[in-house]
Coordinates of C-alpha atoms in Angstrom, one line a residue:
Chain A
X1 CA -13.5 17.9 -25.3
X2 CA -15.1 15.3 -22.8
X3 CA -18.6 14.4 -23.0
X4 CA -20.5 11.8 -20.9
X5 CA -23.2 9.8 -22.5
X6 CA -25.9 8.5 -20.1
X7 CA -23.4 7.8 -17.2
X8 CA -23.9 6.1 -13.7
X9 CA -21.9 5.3 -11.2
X10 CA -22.0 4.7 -7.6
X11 CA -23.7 7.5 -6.5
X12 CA -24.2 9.1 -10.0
X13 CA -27.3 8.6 -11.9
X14 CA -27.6 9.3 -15.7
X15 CA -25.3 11.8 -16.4
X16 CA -25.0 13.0 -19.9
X17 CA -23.2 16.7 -20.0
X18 CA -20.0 18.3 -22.5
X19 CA -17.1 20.0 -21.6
X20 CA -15.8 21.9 -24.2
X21 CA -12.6 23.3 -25.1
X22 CA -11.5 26.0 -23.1
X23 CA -14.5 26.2 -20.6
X24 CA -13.9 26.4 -16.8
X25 CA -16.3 24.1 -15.7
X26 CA -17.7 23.9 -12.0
X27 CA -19.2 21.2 -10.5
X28 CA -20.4 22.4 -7.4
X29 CA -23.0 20.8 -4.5
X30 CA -24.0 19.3 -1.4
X31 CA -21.3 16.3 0.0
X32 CA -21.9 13.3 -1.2
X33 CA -23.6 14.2 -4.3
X34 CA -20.2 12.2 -6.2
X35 CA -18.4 15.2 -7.2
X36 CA -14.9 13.8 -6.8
X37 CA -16.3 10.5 -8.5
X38 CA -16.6 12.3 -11.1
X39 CA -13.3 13.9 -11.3
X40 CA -11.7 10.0 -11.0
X41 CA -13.8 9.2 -14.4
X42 CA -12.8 11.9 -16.4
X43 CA -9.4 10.5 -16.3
X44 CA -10.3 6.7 -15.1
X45 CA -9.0 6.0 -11.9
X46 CA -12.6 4.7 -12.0
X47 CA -14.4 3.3 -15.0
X48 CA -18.3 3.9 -14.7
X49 CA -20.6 0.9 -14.4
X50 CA -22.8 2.6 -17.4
X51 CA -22.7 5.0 -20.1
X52 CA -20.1 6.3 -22.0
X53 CA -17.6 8.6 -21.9
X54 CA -15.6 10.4 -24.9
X55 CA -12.5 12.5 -25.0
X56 CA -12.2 14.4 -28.0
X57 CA -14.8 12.4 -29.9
X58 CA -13.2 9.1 -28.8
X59 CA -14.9 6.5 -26.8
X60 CA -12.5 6.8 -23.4
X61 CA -11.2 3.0 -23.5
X62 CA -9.9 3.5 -27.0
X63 CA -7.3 6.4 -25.4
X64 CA -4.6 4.8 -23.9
X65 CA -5.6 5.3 -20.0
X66 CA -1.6 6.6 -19.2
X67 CA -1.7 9.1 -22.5
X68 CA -5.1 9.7 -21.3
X69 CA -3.8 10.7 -17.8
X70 CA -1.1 12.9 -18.7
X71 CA -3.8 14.9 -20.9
X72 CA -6.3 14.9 -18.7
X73 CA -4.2 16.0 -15.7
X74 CA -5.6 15.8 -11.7
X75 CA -5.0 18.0 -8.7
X76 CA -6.3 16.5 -5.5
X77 CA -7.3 18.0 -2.4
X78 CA -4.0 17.3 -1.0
X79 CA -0.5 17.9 -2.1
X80 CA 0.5 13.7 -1.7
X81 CA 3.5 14.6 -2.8
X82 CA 6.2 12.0 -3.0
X83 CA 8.9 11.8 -1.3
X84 CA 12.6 13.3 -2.0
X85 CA 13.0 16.8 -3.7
X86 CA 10.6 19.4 -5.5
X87 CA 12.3 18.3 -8.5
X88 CA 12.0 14.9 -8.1
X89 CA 8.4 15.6 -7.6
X90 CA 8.4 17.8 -10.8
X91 CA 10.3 15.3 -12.8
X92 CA 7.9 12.5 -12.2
X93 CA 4.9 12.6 -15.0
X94 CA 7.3 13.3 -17.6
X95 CA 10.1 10.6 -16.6
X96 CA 7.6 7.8 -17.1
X97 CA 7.7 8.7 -20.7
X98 CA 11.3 9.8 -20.9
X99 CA 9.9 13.4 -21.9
X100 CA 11.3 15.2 -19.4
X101 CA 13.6 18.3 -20.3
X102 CA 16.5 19.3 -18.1
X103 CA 15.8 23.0 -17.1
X104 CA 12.3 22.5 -17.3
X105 CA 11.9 23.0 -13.7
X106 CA 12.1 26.5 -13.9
X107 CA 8.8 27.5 -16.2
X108 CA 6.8 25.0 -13.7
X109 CA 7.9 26.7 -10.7
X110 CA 7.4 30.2 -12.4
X111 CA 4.0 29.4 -13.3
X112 CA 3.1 28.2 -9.7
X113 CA 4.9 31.4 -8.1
X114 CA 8.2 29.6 -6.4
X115 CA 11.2 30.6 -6.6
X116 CA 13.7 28.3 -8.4
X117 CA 16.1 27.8 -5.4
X118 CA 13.2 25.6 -4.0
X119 CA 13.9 23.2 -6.4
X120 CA 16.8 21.1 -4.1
X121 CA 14.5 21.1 -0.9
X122 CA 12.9 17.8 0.3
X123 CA 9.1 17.8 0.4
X124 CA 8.9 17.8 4.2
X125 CA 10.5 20.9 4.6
X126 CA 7.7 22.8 2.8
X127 CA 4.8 24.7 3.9
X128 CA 1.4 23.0 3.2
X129 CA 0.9 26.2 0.6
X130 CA 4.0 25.7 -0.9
X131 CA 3.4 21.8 -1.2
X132 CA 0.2 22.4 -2.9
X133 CA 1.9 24.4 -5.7
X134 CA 3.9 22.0 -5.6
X135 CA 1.7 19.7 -6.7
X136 CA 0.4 21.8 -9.3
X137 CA 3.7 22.2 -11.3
X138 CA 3.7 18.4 -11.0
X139 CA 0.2 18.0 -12.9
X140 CA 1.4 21.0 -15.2
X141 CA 4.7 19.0 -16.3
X142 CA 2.7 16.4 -17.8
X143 CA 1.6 19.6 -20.3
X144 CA -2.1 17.9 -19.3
X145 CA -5.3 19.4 -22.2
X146 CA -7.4 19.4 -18.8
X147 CA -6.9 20.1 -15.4
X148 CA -9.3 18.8 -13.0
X149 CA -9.3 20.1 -9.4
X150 CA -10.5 18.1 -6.9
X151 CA -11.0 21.2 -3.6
X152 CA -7.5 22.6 -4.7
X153 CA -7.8 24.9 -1.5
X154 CA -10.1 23.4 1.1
X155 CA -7.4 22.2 3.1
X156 CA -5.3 25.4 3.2
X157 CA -5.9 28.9 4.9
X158 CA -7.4 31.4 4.0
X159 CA -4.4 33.5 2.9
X160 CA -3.2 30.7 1.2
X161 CA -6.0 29.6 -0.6
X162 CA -6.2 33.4 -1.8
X163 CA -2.7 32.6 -3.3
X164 CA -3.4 29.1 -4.7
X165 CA -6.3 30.4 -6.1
X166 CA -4.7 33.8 -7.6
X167 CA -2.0 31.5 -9.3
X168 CA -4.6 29.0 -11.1
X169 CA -6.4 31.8 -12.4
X170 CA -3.1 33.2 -13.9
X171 CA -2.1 29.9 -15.3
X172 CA -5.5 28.8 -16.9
X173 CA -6.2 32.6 -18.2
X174 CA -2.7 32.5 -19.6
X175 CA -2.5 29.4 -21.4
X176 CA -6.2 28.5 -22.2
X177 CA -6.8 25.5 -20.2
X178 CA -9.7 23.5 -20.1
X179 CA -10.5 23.0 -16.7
X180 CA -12.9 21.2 -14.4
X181 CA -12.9 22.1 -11.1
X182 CA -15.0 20.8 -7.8
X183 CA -15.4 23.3 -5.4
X184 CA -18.1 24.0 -2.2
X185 CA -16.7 27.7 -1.7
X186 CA -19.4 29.7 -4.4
X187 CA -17.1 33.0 -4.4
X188 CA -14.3 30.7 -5.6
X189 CA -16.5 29.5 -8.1
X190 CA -17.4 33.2 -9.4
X191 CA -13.7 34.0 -9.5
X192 CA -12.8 31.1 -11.5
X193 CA -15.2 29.8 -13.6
X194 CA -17.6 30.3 -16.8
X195 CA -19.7 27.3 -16.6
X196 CA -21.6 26.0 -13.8
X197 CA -22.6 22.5 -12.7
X198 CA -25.0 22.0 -9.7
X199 CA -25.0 18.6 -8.7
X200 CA -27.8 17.3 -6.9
X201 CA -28.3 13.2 -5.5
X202 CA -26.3 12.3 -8.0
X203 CA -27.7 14.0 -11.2
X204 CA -26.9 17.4 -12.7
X205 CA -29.9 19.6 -11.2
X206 CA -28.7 22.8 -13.1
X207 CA -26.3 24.1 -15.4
X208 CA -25.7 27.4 -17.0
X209 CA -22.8 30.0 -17.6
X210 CA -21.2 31.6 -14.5
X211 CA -21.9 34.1 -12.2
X212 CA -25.2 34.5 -14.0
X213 CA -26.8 30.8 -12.8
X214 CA -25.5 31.5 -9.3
X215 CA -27.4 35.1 -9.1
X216 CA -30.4 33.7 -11.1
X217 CA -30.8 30.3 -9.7
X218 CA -33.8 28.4 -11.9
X219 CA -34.2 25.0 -9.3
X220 CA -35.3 25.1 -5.4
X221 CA -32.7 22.7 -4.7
X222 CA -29.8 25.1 -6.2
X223 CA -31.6 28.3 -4.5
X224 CA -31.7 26.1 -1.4
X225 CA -28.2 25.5 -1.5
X226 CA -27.3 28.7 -2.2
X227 CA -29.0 30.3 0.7
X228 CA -27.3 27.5 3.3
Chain B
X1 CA 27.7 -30.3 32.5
X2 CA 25.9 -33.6 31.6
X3 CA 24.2 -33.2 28.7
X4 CA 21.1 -35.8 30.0
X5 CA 18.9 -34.3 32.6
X6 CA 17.1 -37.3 34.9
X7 CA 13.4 -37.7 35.5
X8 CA 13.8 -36.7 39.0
X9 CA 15.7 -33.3 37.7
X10 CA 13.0 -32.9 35.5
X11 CA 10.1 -33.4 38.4
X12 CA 11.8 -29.9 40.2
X13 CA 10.9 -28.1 37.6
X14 CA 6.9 -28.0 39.5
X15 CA 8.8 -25.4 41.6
X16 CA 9.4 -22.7 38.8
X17 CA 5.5 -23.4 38.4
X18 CA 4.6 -22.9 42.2
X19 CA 5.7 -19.5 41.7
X20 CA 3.6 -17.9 39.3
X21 CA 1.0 -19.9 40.7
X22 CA 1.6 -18.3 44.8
X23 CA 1.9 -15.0 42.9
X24 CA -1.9 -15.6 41.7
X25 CA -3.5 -17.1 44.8
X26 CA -1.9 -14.1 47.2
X27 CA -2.8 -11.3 44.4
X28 CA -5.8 -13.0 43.9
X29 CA -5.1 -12.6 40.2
X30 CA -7.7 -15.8 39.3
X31 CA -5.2 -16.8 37.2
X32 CA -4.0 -20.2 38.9
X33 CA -6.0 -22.8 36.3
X34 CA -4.7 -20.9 33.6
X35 CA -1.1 -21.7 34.9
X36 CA -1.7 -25.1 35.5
X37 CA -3.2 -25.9 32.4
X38 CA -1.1 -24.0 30.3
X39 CA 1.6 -25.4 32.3
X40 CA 0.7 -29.2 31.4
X41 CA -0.2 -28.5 28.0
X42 CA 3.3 -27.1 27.1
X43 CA 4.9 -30.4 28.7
X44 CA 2.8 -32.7 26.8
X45 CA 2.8 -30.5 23.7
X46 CA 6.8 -31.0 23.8
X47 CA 6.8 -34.5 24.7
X48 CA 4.7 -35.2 22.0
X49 CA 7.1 -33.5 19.4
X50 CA 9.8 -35.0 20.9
X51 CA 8.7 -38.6 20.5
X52 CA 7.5 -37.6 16.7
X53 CA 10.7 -36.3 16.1
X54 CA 12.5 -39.0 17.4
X55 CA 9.9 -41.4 15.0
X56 CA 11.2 -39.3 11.9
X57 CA 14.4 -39.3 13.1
X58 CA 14.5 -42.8 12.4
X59 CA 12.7 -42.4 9.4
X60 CA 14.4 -43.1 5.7
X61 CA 16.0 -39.5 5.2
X62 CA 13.7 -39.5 1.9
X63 CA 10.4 -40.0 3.7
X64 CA 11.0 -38.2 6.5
X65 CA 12.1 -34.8 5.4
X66 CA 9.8 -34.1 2.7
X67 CA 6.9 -35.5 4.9
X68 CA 7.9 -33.2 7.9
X69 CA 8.7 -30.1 5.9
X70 CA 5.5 -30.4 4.0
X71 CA 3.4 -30.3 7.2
X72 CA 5.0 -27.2 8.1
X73 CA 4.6 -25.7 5.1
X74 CA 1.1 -26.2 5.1
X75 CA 0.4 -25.1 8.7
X76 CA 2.6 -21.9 8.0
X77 CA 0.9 -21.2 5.0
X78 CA -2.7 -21.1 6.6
X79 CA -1.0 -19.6 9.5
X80 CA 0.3 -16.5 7.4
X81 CA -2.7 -16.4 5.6
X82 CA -4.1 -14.8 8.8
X83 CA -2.5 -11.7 7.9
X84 CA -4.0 -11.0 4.5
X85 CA -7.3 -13.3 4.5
X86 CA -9.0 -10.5 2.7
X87 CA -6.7 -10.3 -0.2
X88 CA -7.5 -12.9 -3.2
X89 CA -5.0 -15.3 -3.9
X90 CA -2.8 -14.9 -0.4
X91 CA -3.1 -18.9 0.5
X92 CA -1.5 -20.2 -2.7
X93 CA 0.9 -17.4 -3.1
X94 CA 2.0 -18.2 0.4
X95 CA 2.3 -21.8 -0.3
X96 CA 4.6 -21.3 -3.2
X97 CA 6.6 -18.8 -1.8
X98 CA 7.5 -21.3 1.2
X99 CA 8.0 -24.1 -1.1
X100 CA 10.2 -22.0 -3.1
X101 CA 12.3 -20.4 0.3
X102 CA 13.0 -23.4 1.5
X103 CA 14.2 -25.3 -1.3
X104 CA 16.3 -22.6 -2.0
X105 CA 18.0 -22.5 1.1
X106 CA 17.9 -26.1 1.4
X107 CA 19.9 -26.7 -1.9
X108 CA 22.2 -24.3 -0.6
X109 CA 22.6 -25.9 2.6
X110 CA 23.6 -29.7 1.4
X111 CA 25.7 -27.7 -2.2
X112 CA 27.9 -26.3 0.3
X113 CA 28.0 -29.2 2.6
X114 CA 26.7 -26.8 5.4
X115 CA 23.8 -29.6 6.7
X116 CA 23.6 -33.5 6.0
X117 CA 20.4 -35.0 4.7
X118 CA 19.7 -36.3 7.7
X119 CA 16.2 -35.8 9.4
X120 CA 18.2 -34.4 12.2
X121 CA 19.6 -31.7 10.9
X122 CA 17.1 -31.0 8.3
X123 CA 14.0 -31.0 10.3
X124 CA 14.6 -28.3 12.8
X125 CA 17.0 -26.1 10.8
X126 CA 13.9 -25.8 8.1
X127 CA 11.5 -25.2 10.6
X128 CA 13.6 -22.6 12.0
X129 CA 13.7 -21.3 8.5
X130 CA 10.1 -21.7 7.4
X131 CA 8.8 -20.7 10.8
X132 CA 10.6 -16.9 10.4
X133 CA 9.8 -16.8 6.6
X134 CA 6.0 -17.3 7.7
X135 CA 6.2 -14.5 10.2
X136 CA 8.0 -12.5 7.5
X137 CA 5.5 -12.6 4.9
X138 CA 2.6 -12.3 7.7
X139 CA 4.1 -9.2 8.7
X140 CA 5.0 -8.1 5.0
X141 CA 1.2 -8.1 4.3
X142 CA 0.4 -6.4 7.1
X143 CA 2.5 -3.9 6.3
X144 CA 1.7 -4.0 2.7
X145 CA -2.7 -3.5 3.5
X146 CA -1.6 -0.5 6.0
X147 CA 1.0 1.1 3.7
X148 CA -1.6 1.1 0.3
X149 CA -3.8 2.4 2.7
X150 CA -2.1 5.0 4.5
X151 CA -0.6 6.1 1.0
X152 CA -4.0 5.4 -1.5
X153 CA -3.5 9.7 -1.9
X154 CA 0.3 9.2 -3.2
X155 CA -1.2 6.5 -5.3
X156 CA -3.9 8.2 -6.9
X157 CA -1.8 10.9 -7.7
X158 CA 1.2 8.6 -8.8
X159 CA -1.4 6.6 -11.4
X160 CA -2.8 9.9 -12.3
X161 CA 0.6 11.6 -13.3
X162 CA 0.2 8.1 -15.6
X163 CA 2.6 5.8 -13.9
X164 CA 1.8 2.1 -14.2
X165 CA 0.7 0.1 -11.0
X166 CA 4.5 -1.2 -10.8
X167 CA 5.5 2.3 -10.9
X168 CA 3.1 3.7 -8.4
X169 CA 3.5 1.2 -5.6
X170 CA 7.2 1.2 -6.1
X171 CA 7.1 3.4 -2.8
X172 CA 5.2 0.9 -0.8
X173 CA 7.2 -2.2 -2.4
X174 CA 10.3 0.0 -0.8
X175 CA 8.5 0.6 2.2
X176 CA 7.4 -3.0 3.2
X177 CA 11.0 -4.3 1.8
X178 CA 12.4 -2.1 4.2
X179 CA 10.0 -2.9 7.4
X180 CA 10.5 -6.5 6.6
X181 CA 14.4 -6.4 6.5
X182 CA 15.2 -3.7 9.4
X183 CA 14.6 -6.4 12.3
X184 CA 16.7 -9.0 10.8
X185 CA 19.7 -6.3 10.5
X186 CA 19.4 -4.9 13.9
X187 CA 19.0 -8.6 15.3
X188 CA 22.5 -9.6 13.1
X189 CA 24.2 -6.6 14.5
X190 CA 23.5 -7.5 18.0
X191 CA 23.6 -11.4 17.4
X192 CA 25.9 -12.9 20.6
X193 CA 26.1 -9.1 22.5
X194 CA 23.0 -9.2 23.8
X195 CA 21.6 -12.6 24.3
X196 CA 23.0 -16.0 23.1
X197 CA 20.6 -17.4 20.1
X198 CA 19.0 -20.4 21.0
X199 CA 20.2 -22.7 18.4
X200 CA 23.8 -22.2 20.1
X201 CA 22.5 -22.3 23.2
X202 CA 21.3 -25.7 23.0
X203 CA 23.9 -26.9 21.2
X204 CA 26.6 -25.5 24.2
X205 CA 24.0 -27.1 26.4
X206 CA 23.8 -30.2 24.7
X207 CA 27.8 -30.4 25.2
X208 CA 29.5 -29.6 21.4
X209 CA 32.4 -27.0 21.8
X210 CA 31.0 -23.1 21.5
X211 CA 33.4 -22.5 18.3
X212 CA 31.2 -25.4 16.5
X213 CA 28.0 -24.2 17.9
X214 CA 28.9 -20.6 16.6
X215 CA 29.4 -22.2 13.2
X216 CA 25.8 -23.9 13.1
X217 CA 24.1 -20.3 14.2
X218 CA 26.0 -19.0 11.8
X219 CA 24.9 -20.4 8.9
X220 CA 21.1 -20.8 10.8
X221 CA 20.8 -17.2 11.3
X222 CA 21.9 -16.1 7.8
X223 CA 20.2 -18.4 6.2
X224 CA 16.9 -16.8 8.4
X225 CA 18.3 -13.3 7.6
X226 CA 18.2 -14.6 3.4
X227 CA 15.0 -16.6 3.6
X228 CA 13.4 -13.7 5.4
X229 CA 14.4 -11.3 2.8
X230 CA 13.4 -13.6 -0.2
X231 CA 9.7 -14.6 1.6
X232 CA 9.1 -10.7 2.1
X233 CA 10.2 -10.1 -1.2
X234 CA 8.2 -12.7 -2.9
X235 CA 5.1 -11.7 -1.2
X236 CA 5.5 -8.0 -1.6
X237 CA 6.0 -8.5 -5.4
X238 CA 3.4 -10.8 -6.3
X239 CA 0.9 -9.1 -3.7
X240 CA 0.9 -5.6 -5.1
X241 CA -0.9 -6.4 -8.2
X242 CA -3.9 -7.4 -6.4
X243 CA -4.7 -3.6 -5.7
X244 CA -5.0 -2.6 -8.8
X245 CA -7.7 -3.2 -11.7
X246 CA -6.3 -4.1 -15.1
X247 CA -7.4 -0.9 -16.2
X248 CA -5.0 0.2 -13.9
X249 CA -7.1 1.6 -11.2
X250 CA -6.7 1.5 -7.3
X251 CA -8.6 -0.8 -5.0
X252 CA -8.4 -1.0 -1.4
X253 CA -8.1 -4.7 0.1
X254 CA -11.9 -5.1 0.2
X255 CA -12.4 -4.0 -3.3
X256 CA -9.8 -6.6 -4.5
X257 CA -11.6 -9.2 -3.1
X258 CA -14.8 -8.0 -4.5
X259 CA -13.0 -7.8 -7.6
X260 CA -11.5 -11.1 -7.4
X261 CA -14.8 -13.0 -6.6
X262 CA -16.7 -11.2 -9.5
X263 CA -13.7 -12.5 -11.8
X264 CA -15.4 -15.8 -10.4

C-alpha cells in the first residue's frame, strides 16, 4: 500500500519499510525519534529531502497530493476542529470535491459513537472527547484507504482515551482499514495493532508483528525502552 | 478666533513645557533632557515640514504631488515592512499595494470633484490616507504571522482533509480581514461623539464654517475607512501564499523565507 524507498528527512535517516493492505501498523519510540514526521510524509504535508515514497505502486508525486490526502486520511493529536457546527466540520473533506451526500452525517457520527442530535451544536460547546470524535468522522468522510493517527488519545483522559480508543478499534476491525498509528502508550499498541515499528534516532531499530515483538524484544535499545 | 497665532503667542507655549519638566525635577524622574530635547526636536521637525510644504505648495501641481506622494510611499513602505521583515517579498508587495490605494482613492477624489489638484489639498489628505493604509497593512501582517501560527493545527488538518492553500487559510484571510476592519467601524460609529477628528478640528480652527469642515472629514475619514480596507485586503491576499510550498505544504514565517532564499 505505501512503501518508502531509502528515505531521510530531518531527523529520519534511511528509511526503507512497507505498509501493506490491511495492516495496523505502529510506529512507536522515544520523542524526537520523527514519528509524527513521518505521519506528515505519508500523506505530504512534508515532502522528504531523499528517497522515495510509493502509494500503491506509484511514485507519491505522480498521485495528485489532494486525492492523495483524502485516501490517505490524518488524525492529529488534537481535534483543530474548525469552527461553526459538527456538520460543518463533517461536511468539509467532501465539500472540496463536491462529494458530499446530504444525510451522510449520520453513518459518521454512528461510527464515532455520537448521537445524531449533536450534529447542530457549535464546536465550542463540545467536550474535548467528543471533539476528538469529532475529528475522526471528519477524516472518515473523506472515505480515506489509510488512516494515520498522530497520539489520537494523548491529550484526553483516561476514560476517554478508553472510549476513543474502543471506537477506532470498532471502525478499523469493521471496515478493514489500513492504518498507521503513532503512539508512546505500549498497552495501546497491543490493543490496536498487528505490526510494530520501533523507531530509534531516526531509523527503524526493530519491526515485527504485534504483541509478539513487544514480549520478545530482539534490540537493547527496544528492551531498554520497554523497561522505561 | 483669529485664525494667525503671533510669535509672541507662540513663545508661551515654553509654559506647557515647564510642566512636565517641574514634574521631573521634583519626582526626580531624570527625565528633564528628554523633555527638552524631544521638546525642540518636535518644533523644528514641524517647522521644517511646514516650510517644505509651503515650497511644494508652490510647486507646479504636476511636480509637486507625485514628488511628495512618492516620498511617502516609499517611507511607509519600508516603514510597514517592519511588520513582516521575515516574510519574502513583503517590501515590493507593500509598495504596490500603496501605489495602488492611493491612486485609487485619488482618482475617486478629483472624478467626483471631492479634492482639487492642488498640492494643498492633495498632499495632506494622501498622507492622511497612505499613513493609515501603512499602519493597516503593518498591522494586517502582524496579524496574519500570529494567526497562521496560532492556527498551523486547523491548517494541517484543513490541507490534510485536501483543501487547497486558498481554502485552508480562508479562516485566517477572515480573521485578519476582520481585525483589520473592526477599528475603523467602531472609530466611524463614534466619529464626532467622542472626540472631534483632527482634520475638522483644524479646519474649525483655521476659521471655515463647521458644516464645510464636516464635509472635508467626511470624505477624509471614509476614504481612510475604504483605503484601510483595500490595503488590508491587498496584503492579506497576496501574503497568504507565502506560507505554503507549491506542493501545497505549510511553512511557518521562517520556513518561507528559507524557502524563498533557496528559490534564489
Amino acid at each position: 500500500m505505501i512503501e518508502f524507498k531509502n528515505v531521510s528527512h530531518g531527523p529520519l535517516e534511511n528509511l526503507s519499510f512497507k505498509i501493506e493492505q490491511n495492516d495496523r501498523a505502529i510506529l512507536f519510540g522515544p520523542s524526537g525519534a520523527g514519528k509524527s514526521t513521518m505521519l506528515f510524509l505519508f500523506n505530504r504535508l512534508k515532502d522528504p529531502e531523499q528517497g522515495e515514497i510509493f502509494y500503491k505502486g506509484k511514485p507519491i508525486e505522480e498521485v495528485p497530493i489532494t486525492t492523495l490526502r483524502q485516501k490517505v486520511g490524518l488524525l492529529l493529536q488534537s481535534p483543530n476542529l474548525f469552527p461553526g457546527t459538527v456538520l460543518d466540520n463533517l461536511k468539509y473533506g467532501p465539500s472540496l470535491t463536491n462529494s458530499w451526500e446530504p444525510g451522510a452525517e449520520e453513518k459518521l457520527l454512528e461510527y464515532v459513537q455520537l448521537p445524531l442530535d449533536i450534529k447542530d451544536r457549535d464546536v465550542d460547546h463540545l467536550s474535548g472527547g467528543q471533539q476528538q470524535r469529532v475529528s475522526l468522522a471528519r477524516t472518515l468522510a473523506n472515505e480515506p484507504e489509510v488512516l494515520l493517527l498522530d497520539e489520537p488519545t494523548s491529550a484526553l483522559d483516561n476514560k476517554t482515551a478508553e472510549d476513543i480508543e474502543h471506537v477506532l478499534k470498532e471502525l478499523i476491525e469493521a471496515h478493514n482499514l489500513t492504518m498507521v498509528m503513532v503512539t508512546h502508550q505500549m498497552d495501546q499498541a497491543r490493543r490496536l495493532g498487528t505490526k510494530g515499528l520501533f523507531m530509534h534516532e531516526g531509523r527503524i531499530q526493530e519491526t515485527g508483528e504485534l504483541p509478539g515483538m513487544l514480549d520478545d524484544p530482539k534490540t537493547k535499545e527496544l528492551k531498554e525502552y520497554l523497561q522505561e | 478666533m483669529s485664525p494667525e497665532i503671533s510669535n509672541q503667542s507662540l513663545l508661551f507655549l515654553i509654559i506647557f513645557v515647564v510642566v512636565p519638566l517641574s514634574l521631573s525635577y521634583f519626582y526626580q524622574l531624570g527625565m528633564s533632557k528628554n523633555i527638552i530635547v524631544s521638546s525642540l526636536r518636535g518644533t523644528i521637525q514641524l517647522f521644517a515640514i511646514g516650510y517644505i510644504l509651503t515650497f511644494l505648495f508652490d510647486l507646479n501641481a504636476f511636480i509637486g504631488i507625485p514628488f511628495m506622494i512618492t516620498v511617502m510611499i516609499v517611507i511607509a513602505s519600508f516603514h510597514a515592512r517592519k511588520k513582516g521583515k521575515e516574510l519574502p517579498y513583503v517590501l515590493p508587495t507593500i509598495f504596490f499595494g500603496l501605489i495602488l490605494v492611493e491612486v485609487s482613492v485619488l482618482s475617486l477624489w478629483l472624478l467626483f470633484d471631492m479634492v482639487e489638484f492642488t498640492p494643498s489639498e492633495v498632499i495632506p489628505m494622501s498622507g492622511m490616507v497612505i499613513g493609515n493604509s501603512m499602519v493597516a497593512m503593518g498591522l494586517a501582517l502582524e496579524r496574519m504571522k500570529s494567526e497562521f501560527t496560532e492556527n498551523s493545527g486547523r491548517l494541517l488538518a484543513a490541507l490534510s482533509l485536501g483543501a487547497e492553500p486558498k481554502q485552508a487559510s480562508h479562516l485566517i484571510v477572515q480573521r485578519t480581514l476582520n481585525a483589520a476592519l473592526i477599528p475603523n467601524v467602531d472609530r466611524i460609529k463614534t466619529i464626532g461623539l467622542v472626540q472631534l477628528p483632527g482634520m475638522m478640528t483644524g479646519l474649525i480652527l483655521g476659521g471655515v464654517e463647521p458644516i464645510m469642515a464636516i464635509k472635508y472629514q467626511l470624505v477624509i475619514s471614509l476614504s481612510i475607512f475604504s483605503s484601510v480596507s483595500l490595503s488590508a485586503m491587498f496584503v492579506t491576499l497576496v501574503m497568504y501564499k507565502h506560507f505554503f510550498t507549491k506542493n501545497k505544504q505549510l511553512l511557518d514565517s521562517e520556513e518561507a523565507l528559507k524557502e524563498y532564499s533557496s528559490r534564489g
